[in-house]
């Protein structure tokens, strides 16, 4: 397969219920300024009680090199599908870029799986394939490096949100 892949693994020291509550509160977030908003397109429960959600993300890259901004512009859109299974304690996300697909396609998979009452495993991988003659490798390298940066920022944001969820749960109030 052509292109480049980026992968992140992390174990949150929080239960799956806490992590998934934090996940749904992740955007908008000042710690993640590249995502302006996430709009819900559809949401339904299937016969097994799994929540299926489709969302559209509006992004403003904050760390684009000038040469890429000239080519790509300032806004991009991402399509995301999520399946949240409260019985199996899993949340799976798939996303892909809707913008600039003639330049590159970026597909991301994320999995949150319970490891027991106080731990949740997170595995994220993204694959980028660029289609720009003579510049494909530079684009792919940029997206992988940016993916590593945003993954690290996302982990920090999720840890902060998980702690906030636990703090409000301990205080007896849950704010949605």
PDB file of C-alpha atoms in Angstrom:
ATOM      1  CA  UNK A   1       0.000   0.000   0.000  1.00  0.00           C
ATOM      2  CA  UNK A   2       1.397   3.385  -0.963  1.00  0.00           C
ATOM      3  CA  UNK A   3       1.463   6.285   1.441  1.00  0.00           C
ATOM      4  CA  UNK A   4       2.432   6.515   5.099  1.00  0.00           C
ATOM      5  CA  UNK A   5       0.854   5.364   8.325  1.00  0.00           C
ATOM      6  CA  UNK A   6       0.916   6.950  11.776  1.00  0.00           C
ATOM      7  CA  UNK A   7      -0.103   4.999  14.904  1.00  0.00           C
ATOM      8  CA  UNK A   8      -0.673   5.936  18.546  1.00  0.00           C
ATOM      9  CA  UNK A   9      -1.480   3.697  21.507  1.00  0.00           C
ATOM     10  CA  UNK A  10      -2.334   4.852  25.007  1.00  0.00           C
ATOM     11  CA  UNK A  11      -3.938   3.456  28.141  1.00  0.00           C
ATOM     12  CA  UNK A  12      -6.128   5.955  29.969  1.00  0.00           C
ATOM     13  CA  UNK A  13      -6.140   5.417  33.745  1.00  0.00           C
ATOM     14  CA  UNK A  14      -9.906   5.911  33.679  1.00  0.00           C
ATOM     15  CA  UNK A  15     -12.847   3.607  33.138  1.00  0.00           C
ATOM     16  CA  UNK A  16     -14.492   3.319  29.730  1.00  0.00           C
ATOM     17  CA  UNK A  17     -17.597   5.258  30.880  1.00  0.00           C
ATOM     18  CA  UNK A  18     -15.428   8.226  31.875  1.00  0.00           C
ATOM     19  CA  UNK A  19     -13.361   8.111  28.673  1.00  0.00           C
ATOM     20  CA  UNK A  20     -16.406   7.957  26.399  1.00  0.00           C
ATOM     21  CA  UNK A  21     -18.051  10.865  28.216  1.00  0.00           C
ATOM     22  CA  UNK A  22     -14.839  12.815  27.658  1.00  0.00           C
ATOM     23  CA  UNK A  23     -14.793  11.745  23.994  1.00  0.00           C
ATOM     24  CA  UNK A  24     -18.226  13.270  23.319  1.00  0.00           C
ATOM     25  CA  UNK A  25     -17.106  16.528  24.981  1.00  0.00           C
ATOM     26  CA  UNK A  26     -13.791  16.762  23.128  1.00  0.00           C
ATOM     27  CA  UNK A  27     -14.788  19.469  20.608  1.00  0.00           C
ATOM     28  CA  UNK A  28     -14.780  22.413  20.530  1.00  0.00           C
ATOM     29  CA  UNK A  29     -11.770  22.679  22.791  1.00  0.00           C
ATOM     30  CA  UNK A  30      -9.176  25.453  23.203  1.00  0.00           C
ATOM     31  CA  UNK A  31      -6.530  22.732  23.567  1.00  0.00           C
ATOM     32  CA  UNK A  32      -7.404  21.550  20.038  1.00  0.00           C
ATOM     33  CA  UNK A  33      -7.870  24.759  18.033  1.00  0.00           C
ATOM     34  CA  UNK A  34      -7.551  23.017  14.662  1.00  0.00           C
ATOM     35  CA  UNK A  35     -11.136  21.703  15.028  1.00  0.00           C
ATOM     36  CA  UNK A  36     -13.627  24.571  14.917  1.00  0.00           C
ATOM     37  CA  UNK A  37     -16.711  22.412  15.383  1.00  0.00           C
ATOM     38  CA  UNK A  38     -18.244  18.985  14.977  1.00  0.00           C
ATOM     39  CA  UNK A  39     -21.788  18.915  13.624  1.00  0.00           C
ATOM     40  CA  UNK A  40     -23.958  15.823  14.097  1.00  0.00           C
ATOM     41  CA  UNK A  41     -25.372  14.656  10.769  1.00  0.00           C
ATOM     42  CA  UNK A  42     -27.193  11.578  12.065  1.00  0.00           C
ATOM     43  CA  UNK A  43     -27.494   9.552  15.237  1.00  0.00           C
ATOM     44  CA  UNK A  44     -29.417   6.349  15.929  1.00  0.00           C
ATOM     45  CA  UNK A  45     -29.486   3.273  18.165  1.00  0.00           C
ATOM     46  CA  UNK A  46     -29.369  -0.092  16.440  1.00  0.00           C
ATOM     47  CA  UNK A  47     -31.120  -3.285  17.615  1.00  0.00           C
ATOM     48  CA  UNK A  48     -28.122  -4.227  19.791  1.00  0.00           C
ATOM     49  CA  UNK A  49     -28.218  -0.879  21.616  1.00  0.00           C
ATOM     50  CA  UNK A  50     -25.146   0.554  19.868  1.00  0.00           C
ATOM     51  CA  UNK A  51     -25.117   4.285  19.199  1.00  0.00           C
ATOM     52  CA  UNK A  52     -24.192   5.135  15.595  1.00  0.00           C
ATOM     53  CA  UNK A  53     -23.196   8.743  14.969  1.00  0.00           C
ATOM     54  CA  UNK A  54     -22.108  10.520  11.795  1.00  0.00           C
ATOM     55  CA  UNK A  55     -20.491  13.933  12.204  1.00  0.00           C
ATOM     56  CA  UNK A  56     -18.970  16.603  10.004  1.00  0.00           C
ATOM     57  CA  UNK A  57     -15.855  18.308  11.334  1.00  0.00           C
ATOM     58  CA  UNK A  58     -14.867  21.817  10.292  1.00  0.00           C
ATOM     59  CA  UNK A  59     -11.122  22.289  10.653  1.00  0.00           C
ATOM     60  CA  UNK A  60      -8.743  25.221  10.418  1.00  0.00           C
ATOM     61  CA  UNK A  61      -5.180  23.962  10.326  1.00  0.00           C
ATOM     62  CA  UNK A  62      -3.081  25.904  12.820  1.00  0.00           C
ATOM     63  CA  UNK A  63       0.306  24.643  11.755  1.00  0.00           C
ATOM     64  CA  UNK A  64       0.237  24.502   7.964  1.00  0.00           C
ATOM     65  CA  UNK A  65       3.438  25.513   6.270  1.00  0.00           C
ATOM     66  CA  UNK A  66       2.951  28.540   4.039  1.00  0.00           C
ATOM     67  CA  UNK A  67       3.488  26.545   0.837  1.00  0.00           C
ATOM     68  CA  UNK A  68       0.720  24.101   1.819  1.00  0.00           C
ATOM     69  CA  UNK A  69      -1.698  26.870   2.817  1.00  0.00           C
ATOM     70  CA  UNK A  70      -1.299  28.480  -0.611  1.00  0.00           C
ATOM     71  CA  UNK A  71      -2.278  25.194  -2.249  1.00  0.00           C
ATOM     72  CA  UNK A  72      -4.919  23.962   0.216  1.00  0.00           C
ATOM     73  CA  UNK A  73      -6.570  27.033   1.701  1.00  0.00           C
ATOM     74  CA  UNK A  74      -7.608  27.617   5.323  1.00  0.00           C
ATOM     75  CA  UNK A  75     -10.598  25.345   5.964  1.00  0.00           C
ATOM     76  CA  UNK A  76     -11.149  21.661   5.537  1.00  0.00           C
ATOM     77  CA  UNK A  77     -13.921  19.194   6.268  1.00  0.00           C
ATOM     78  CA  UNK A  78     -13.755  15.734   7.802  1.00  0.00           C
ATOM     79  CA  UNK A  79     -16.437  13.038   7.839  1.00  0.00           C
ATOM     80  CA  UNK A  80     -16.575  10.834  10.936  1.00  0.00           C
ATOM     81  CA  UNK A  81     -18.597   7.713  11.770  1.00  0.00           C
ATOM     82  CA  UNK A  82     -18.654   6.393  15.327  1.00  0.00           C
ATOM     83  CA  UNK A  83     -20.138   3.230  16.814  1.00  0.00           C
ATOM     84  CA  UNK A  84     -20.402   3.264  20.595  1.00  0.00           C
ATOM     85  CA  UNK A  85     -21.321  -0.073  22.232  1.00  0.00           C
ATOM     86  CA  UNK A  86     -22.085   0.381  25.941  1.00  0.00           C
ATOM     87  CA  UNK A  87     -22.568  -3.380  26.475  1.00  0.00           C
ATOM     88  CA  UNK A  88     -19.185  -4.423  25.019  1.00  0.00           C
ATOM     89  CA  UNK A  89     -17.648  -1.153  26.275  1.00  0.00           C
ATOM     90  CA  UNK A  90     -16.132  -0.265  22.919  1.00  0.00           C
ATOM     91  CA  UNK A  91     -16.138   2.881  20.843  1.00  0.00           C
ATOM     92  CA  UNK A  92     -14.903   2.744  17.254  1.00  0.00           C
ATOM     93  CA  UNK A  93     -14.382   5.761  15.043  1.00  0.00           C
ATOM     94  CA  UNK A  94     -13.562   6.010  11.352  1.00  0.00           C
ATOM     95  CA  UNK A  95     -12.904   9.330   9.662  1.00  0.00           C
ATOM     96  CA  UNK A  96     -11.748  10.607   6.311  1.00  0.00           C
ATOM     97  CA  UNK A  97     -11.028  13.978   4.803  1.00  0.00           C
ATOM     98  CA  UNK A  98     -13.661  15.400   2.470  1.00  0.00           C
ATOM     99  CA  UNK A  99     -11.504  18.324   1.397  1.00  0.00           C
ATOM    100  CA  UNK A 100      -8.462  18.142  -0.866  1.00  0.00           C
ATOM    101  CA  UNK A 101      -9.070  14.520  -1.877  1.00  0.00           C
ATOM    102  CA  UNK A 102      -7.401  15.187  -5.217  1.00  0.00           C
ATOM    103  CA  UNK A 103      -4.273  16.138  -3.240  1.00  0.00           C
ATOM    104  CA  UNK A 104      -4.370  13.455  -0.525  1.00  0.00           C
ATOM    105  CA  UNK A 105      -6.669  11.016   1.239  1.00  0.00           C
ATOM    106  CA  UNK A 106      -6.323  10.623   4.998  1.00  0.00           C
ATOM    107  CA  UNK A 107      -8.201   7.776   6.701  1.00  0.00           C
ATOM    108  CA  UNK A 108      -8.212   7.424  10.474  1.00  0.00           C
ATOM    109  CA  UNK A 109      -9.356   4.590  12.747  1.00  0.00           C
ATOM    110  CA  UNK A 110      -9.674   4.942  16.519  1.00  0.00           C
ATOM    111  CA  UNK A 111     -10.654   2.283  19.036  1.00  0.00           C
ATOM    112  CA  UNK A 112     -11.442   2.722  22.727  1.00  0.00           C
ATOM    113  CA  UNK A 113     -11.741  -0.597  24.595  1.00  0.00           C
ATOM    114  CA  UNK A 114     -12.349  -1.208  28.285  1.00  0.00           C
ATOM    115  CA  UNK A 115      -9.515  -2.876  30.190  1.00  0.00           C
ATOM    116  CA  UNK A 116     -11.576  -3.097  33.362  1.00  0.00           C
ATOM    117  CA  UNK A 117     -13.153  -0.624  35.756  1.00  0.00           C
ATOM    118  CA  UNK A 118     -10.231   1.800  35.821  1.00  0.00           C
ATOM    119  CA  UNK A 119      -8.465   1.583  32.452  1.00  0.00           C
ATOM    120  CA  UNK A 120      -9.306   2.087  28.780  1.00  0.00           C
ATOM    121  CA  UNK A 121      -7.056   1.251  25.855  1.00  0.00           C
ATOM    122  CA  UNK A 122      -6.927   3.695  22.960  1.00  0.00           C
ATOM    123  CA  UNK A 123      -5.461   2.748  19.585  1.00  0.00           C
ATOM    124  CA  UNK A 124      -5.372   5.279  16.744  1.00  0.00           C
ATOM    125  CA  UNK A 125      -3.981   4.825  13.270  1.00  0.00           C
ATOM    126  CA  UNK A 126      -4.138   7.029  10.232  1.00  0.00           C
ATOM    127  CA  UNK A 127      -3.009   6.404   6.705  1.00  0.00           C
ATOM    128  CA  UNK A 128      -2.255   9.173   4.223  1.00  0.00           C
ATOM    129  CA  UNK A 129      -1.729   8.822   0.517  1.00  0.00           C
ATOM    130  CA  UNK A 130      -0.848  11.926  -1.487  1.00  0.00           C
ATOM    131  CA  UNK A 131      -1.325  12.348  -5.233  1.00  0.00           C
ATOM    132  CA  UNK A 132       0.843  15.369  -6.003  1.00  0.00           C
ATOM    133  CA  UNK A 133       3.573  14.613  -8.532  1.00  0.00           C
ATOM    134  CA  UNK A 134       7.039  15.315  -7.126  1.00  0.00           C
ATOM    135  CA  UNK A 135       5.574  16.446  -3.767  1.00  0.00           C
ATOM    136  CA  UNK A 136       3.696  13.354  -2.562  1.00  0.00           C
ATOM    137  CA  UNK A 137       6.389  12.295  -0.104  1.00  0.00           C
ATOM    138  CA  UNK A 138       6.575  15.816   1.391  1.00  0.00           C
ATOM    139  CA  UNK A 139       2.781  15.949   1.821  1.00  0.00           C
ATOM    140  CA  UNK A 140       2.695  12.485   3.394  1.00  0.00           C
ATOM    141  CA  UNK A 141       5.571  13.338   5.738  1.00  0.00           C
ATOM    142  CA  UNK A 142       3.846  16.579   6.742  1.00  0.00           C
ATOM    143  CA  UNK A 143       0.539  14.808   7.462  1.00  0.00           C
ATOM    144  CA  UNK A 144       2.226  12.066   9.501  1.00  0.00           C
ATOM    145  CA  UNK A 145       4.191  14.628  11.543  1.00  0.00           C
ATOM    146  CA  UNK A 146       1.055  16.723  12.016  1.00  0.00           C
ATOM    147  CA  UNK A 147      -0.831  13.556  12.969  1.00  0.00           C
ATOM    148  CA  UNK A 148       1.721  12.846  15.691  1.00  0.00           C
ATOM    149  CA  UNK A 149       1.377  16.413  17.010  1.00  0.00           C
ATOM    150  CA  UNK A 150      -2.431  16.401  17.003  1.00  0.00           C
ATOM    151  CA  UNK A 151      -2.511  12.908  18.552  1.00  0.00           C
ATOM    152  CA  UNK A 152      -0.338  14.129  21.439  1.00  0.00           C
ATOM    153  CA  UNK A 153      -2.531  17.222  21.882  1.00  0.00           C
ATOM    154  CA  UNK A 154      -5.644  15.039  21.716  1.00  0.00           C
ATOM    155  CA  UNK A 155      -4.316  12.751  24.453  1.00  0.00           C
ATOM    156  CA  UNK A 156      -3.602  15.751  26.693  1.00  0.00           C
ATOM    157  CA  UNK A 157      -7.084  17.163  26.034  1.00  0.00           C
ATOM    158  CA  UNK A 158      -8.735  13.802  26.735  1.00  0.00           C
ATOM    159  CA  UNK A 159      -6.807  13.386  29.997  1.00  0.00           C
ATOM    160  CA  UNK A 160      -7.981  16.854  31.082  1.00  0.00           C
ATOM    161  CA  UNK A 161     -11.570  16.038  30.105  1.00  0.00           C
ATOM    162  CA  UNK A 162     -11.448  12.635  31.835  1.00  0.00           C
ATOM    163  CA  UNK A 163     -10.318  14.298  35.034  1.00  0.00           C
ATOM    164  CA  UNK A 164     -13.138  16.858  34.731  1.00  0.00           C
ATOM    165  CA  UNK A 165     -15.679  14.045  34.232  1.00  0.00           C
ATOM    166  CA  UNK A 166     -14.348  12.205  37.281  1.00  0.00           C
ATOM    167  CA  UNK A 167     -14.368  15.399  39.343  1.00  0.00           C
ATOM    168  CA  UNK A 168     -18.014  16.139  38.478  1.00  0.00           C
ATOM    169  CA  UNK A 169     -19.012  12.497  39.039  1.00  0.00           C
ATOM    170  CA  UNK A 170     -17.313  12.475  42.447  1.00  0.00           C
ATOM    171  CA  UNK A 171     -19.123  15.689  43.334  1.00  0.00           C
ATOM    172  CA  UNK A 172     -22.422  13.984  42.479  1.00  0.00           C
ATOM    173  CA  UNK A 173     -23.184  16.045  39.406  1.00  0.00           C
ATOM    174  CA  UNK A 174     -22.803  15.024  35.826  1.00  0.00           C
ATOM    175  CA  UNK A 175     -22.965  17.817  33.286  1.00  0.00           C
ATOM    176  CA  UNK A 176     -23.701  16.940  29.700  1.00  0.00           C
TER     177      UNK A 176
END
